[in-house]
XYZ file of C-alpha atoms in Angstrom:
190
model
C 25.136 3.558 12.351
C 23.759 1.132 9.853
C 22.442 2.717 6.581
C 18.710 2.618 5.898
C 17.163 2.878 2.452
C 15.871 6.277 1.594
C 14.022 6.177 -1.774
C 12.820 9.263 -3.330
C 9.809 8.565 -5.716
C 9.357 11.073 -8.511
C 7.254 11.301 -11.696
C 4.690 13.496 -13.196
C 1.423 14.448 -11.350
C -0.875 11.469 -11.934
C 1.925 8.967 -12.681
C 1.126 7.043 -9.475
C 3.844 8.158 -7.178
C 1.755 7.716 -3.976
C 0.302 4.359 -4.932
C 3.674 2.971 -5.832
C 5.427 4.535 -2.875
C 2.773 3.030 -0.520
C 3.462 -0.483 -1.945
C 7.246 0.056 -1.694
C 7.033 1.300 1.886
C 4.914 -1.612 2.887
C 7.405 -4.050 1.353
C 10.365 -2.285 2.954
C 8.838 -1.707 6.398
C 9.568 1.882 5.713
C 8.064 5.244 6.829
C 6.032 6.727 3.928
C 6.588 10.528 3.734
C 4.421 12.370 1.206
C 5.208 16.045 0.556
C 1.449 16.837 0.021
C 0.402 14.994 3.160
C 3.053 16.643 5.333
C 2.586 20.241 4.100
C -0.668 20.839 2.131
C -3.004 21.354 5.168
C -0.797 24.197 6.462
C -0.324 25.635 3.038
C -4.129 25.568 2.440
C -4.508 27.490 5.615
C -1.757 29.977 4.671
C -3.207 30.571 1.281
C -6.713 31.144 2.781
C -5.286 33.526 5.434
C -3.499 35.511 2.789
C -6.745 35.794 0.734
C -5.312 33.889 -2.242
C -7.264 31.293 -4.250
C -5.160 28.195 -3.783
C -6.716 26.524 -6.812
C -5.707 29.199 -9.265
C -1.959 28.750 -9.335
C -0.829 26.160 -6.965
C 2.019 26.156 -4.470
C 4.702 25.731 -7.217
C 3.359 28.300 -9.528
C 6.214 30.685 -10.414
C 3.679 33.482 -10.654
C 3.011 33.169 -6.912
C 5.367 35.645 -5.328
C 6.534 33.324 -2.498
C 6.524 30.096 -4.571
C 10.312 29.461 -4.337
C 10.323 30.045 -0.568
C 7.216 27.829 -0.181
C 8.990 25.054 -2.092
C 12.041 25.345 0.060
C 10.076 25.153 3.231
C 7.905 22.307 2.058
C 11.013 20.184 1.067
C 12.734 21.185 4.445
C 9.651 19.558 6.236
C 9.899 16.438 4.048
C 13.651 16.029 4.458
C 13.567 16.851 8.165
C 10.917 14.160 8.788
C 13.007 11.675 6.655
C 16.132 12.433 8.614
C 14.286 11.900 11.930
C 13.245 8.491 10.729
C 16.636 7.559 9.374
C 18.331 8.474 12.672
C 16.083 6.016 14.510
C 16.936 3.293 12.042
C 13.718 3.420 10.037
C 13.995 3.322 6.178
C 12.007 5.934 4.363
C 10.063 6.366 1.037
C 9.666 9.952 0.078
C 7.007 11.103 -2.393
C 7.369 14.413 -4.119
C 7.898 15.844 -7.618
C 11.623 16.355 -6.870
C 11.743 18.499 -9.985
C 14.954 20.262 -9.142
C 16.606 17.169 -7.755
C 15.960 15.078 -10.973
C 16.992 17.781 -13.290
C 20.116 19.235 -11.479
C 22.903 17.000 -10.317
C 23.855 19.566 -7.654
C 20.344 19.607 -6.197
C 20.216 15.740 -6.125
C 23.763 15.630 -4.467
C 22.561 18.015 -1.789
C 19.378 15.942 -1.045
C 21.408 12.690 -1.101
C 23.916 14.221 1.229
C 21.231 15.260 3.744
C 19.783 11.773 3.700
C 23.159 10.138 3.953
C 24.142 12.295 6.877
C 21.232 10.920 8.807
C 22.143 7.437 8.021
C 20.314 6.954 4.736
C 21.250 5.113 1.555
C 19.574 7.489 -0.975
C 18.076 6.337 -4.282
C 15.868 8.132 -6.908
C 13.007 6.248 -8.383
C 11.374 7.624 -11.555
C 7.851 6.613 -12.670
C 8.085 6.772 -16.452
C 4.775 7.586 -18.120
C 3.604 8.731 -21.603
C 1.614 11.814 -22.262
C -1.504 9.911 -23.383
C -1.485 7.657 -20.347
C -0.974 10.719 -18.120
C -3.932 12.421 -19.657
C -6.092 9.310 -19.104
C -4.971 9.023 -15.408
C -5.749 12.758 -14.661
C -9.217 12.504 -16.257
C -9.873 9.204 -14.373
C -8.861 10.429 -10.930
C -10.887 13.737 -11.158
C -8.961 15.197 -8.187
C -9.748 18.703 -7.012
C -6.055 19.497 -7.306
C -6.250 18.655 -10.998
C -9.137 21.047 -11.766
C -6.929 23.645 -13.442
C -5.114 21.056 -15.450
C -8.229 19.380 -16.684
C -9.708 22.783 -17.731
C -7.121 22.709 -20.567
C -5.670 19.351 -20.446
C -3.950 19.669 -23.922
C -2.028 22.690 -22.824
C -1.163 21.213 -19.435
C 0.140 17.985 -20.905
C 2.225 19.985 -23.460
C 3.880 21.743 -20.516
C 4.692 18.703 -18.418
C 8.394 17.676 -18.393
C 8.305 13.920 -19.016
C 12.074 13.607 -19.506
C 13.852 11.101 -17.317
C 16.126 12.409 -14.536
C 19.628 13.473 -15.508
C 21.004 11.915 -12.324
C 21.335 8.153 -11.552
C 17.845 6.716 -10.901
C 15.828 3.585 -11.127
C 13.115 3.854 -13.808
C 9.893 1.860 -13.614
C 7.059 1.719 -16.039
C 4.130 3.565 -14.582
C 1.715 1.664 -16.933
C 2.321 -1.373 -14.577
C 0.295 -1.847 -11.353
C 1.701 -0.100 -8.322
C 2.597 -3.522 -6.608
C 4.481 -4.518 -9.830
C 6.350 -1.280 -9.796
C 7.314 -1.617 -6.202
C 8.589 -5.228 -7.008
C 10.646 -3.865 -9.822
C 12.201 -1.385 -7.603
C 12.851 -3.839 -4.848
C 14.674 -6.069 -7.212
C 17.137 -3.346 -8.009
C 17.613 -1.817 -4.531
C 20.456 -3.053 -2.433
């Protein structure tokens, strides 16, 4: 089985992961697999059915009793879809925070192994962004999912981990246009 590229795109919320991943997937002829697109509609229904306000904490909020289990299930959906694509010879670009995978070599190794077992050549792409630019982006996009962040933007920005991954990765400057970021990544991918 010939290896297909499997690029995991990570960065802070608002760094431009989806836009850059779209450009990269288009250039590679890859399937674009976004964690939010794949899982949020079902999670919204689940939150509604359980009588919780999905906008108050979010799916990754540690104060939500099932947050860790939801994260595991969401990433299982993302990785499963990626494995299906890879097994059919289709390269993939995955979009997600990948918080654990970028901060824990064991978590990254586990993800990379899952992608490799399905015929993938895994790479982590990091969209590097400064705190001021991140604040500007969040204010500009005015997304519903950012409502709680924007309510106290200073506190939110102080809580965001903007440190680069501790695992091997390809860093790109998120200040650049998504097409330029994708080109930068393409130049460094095998």
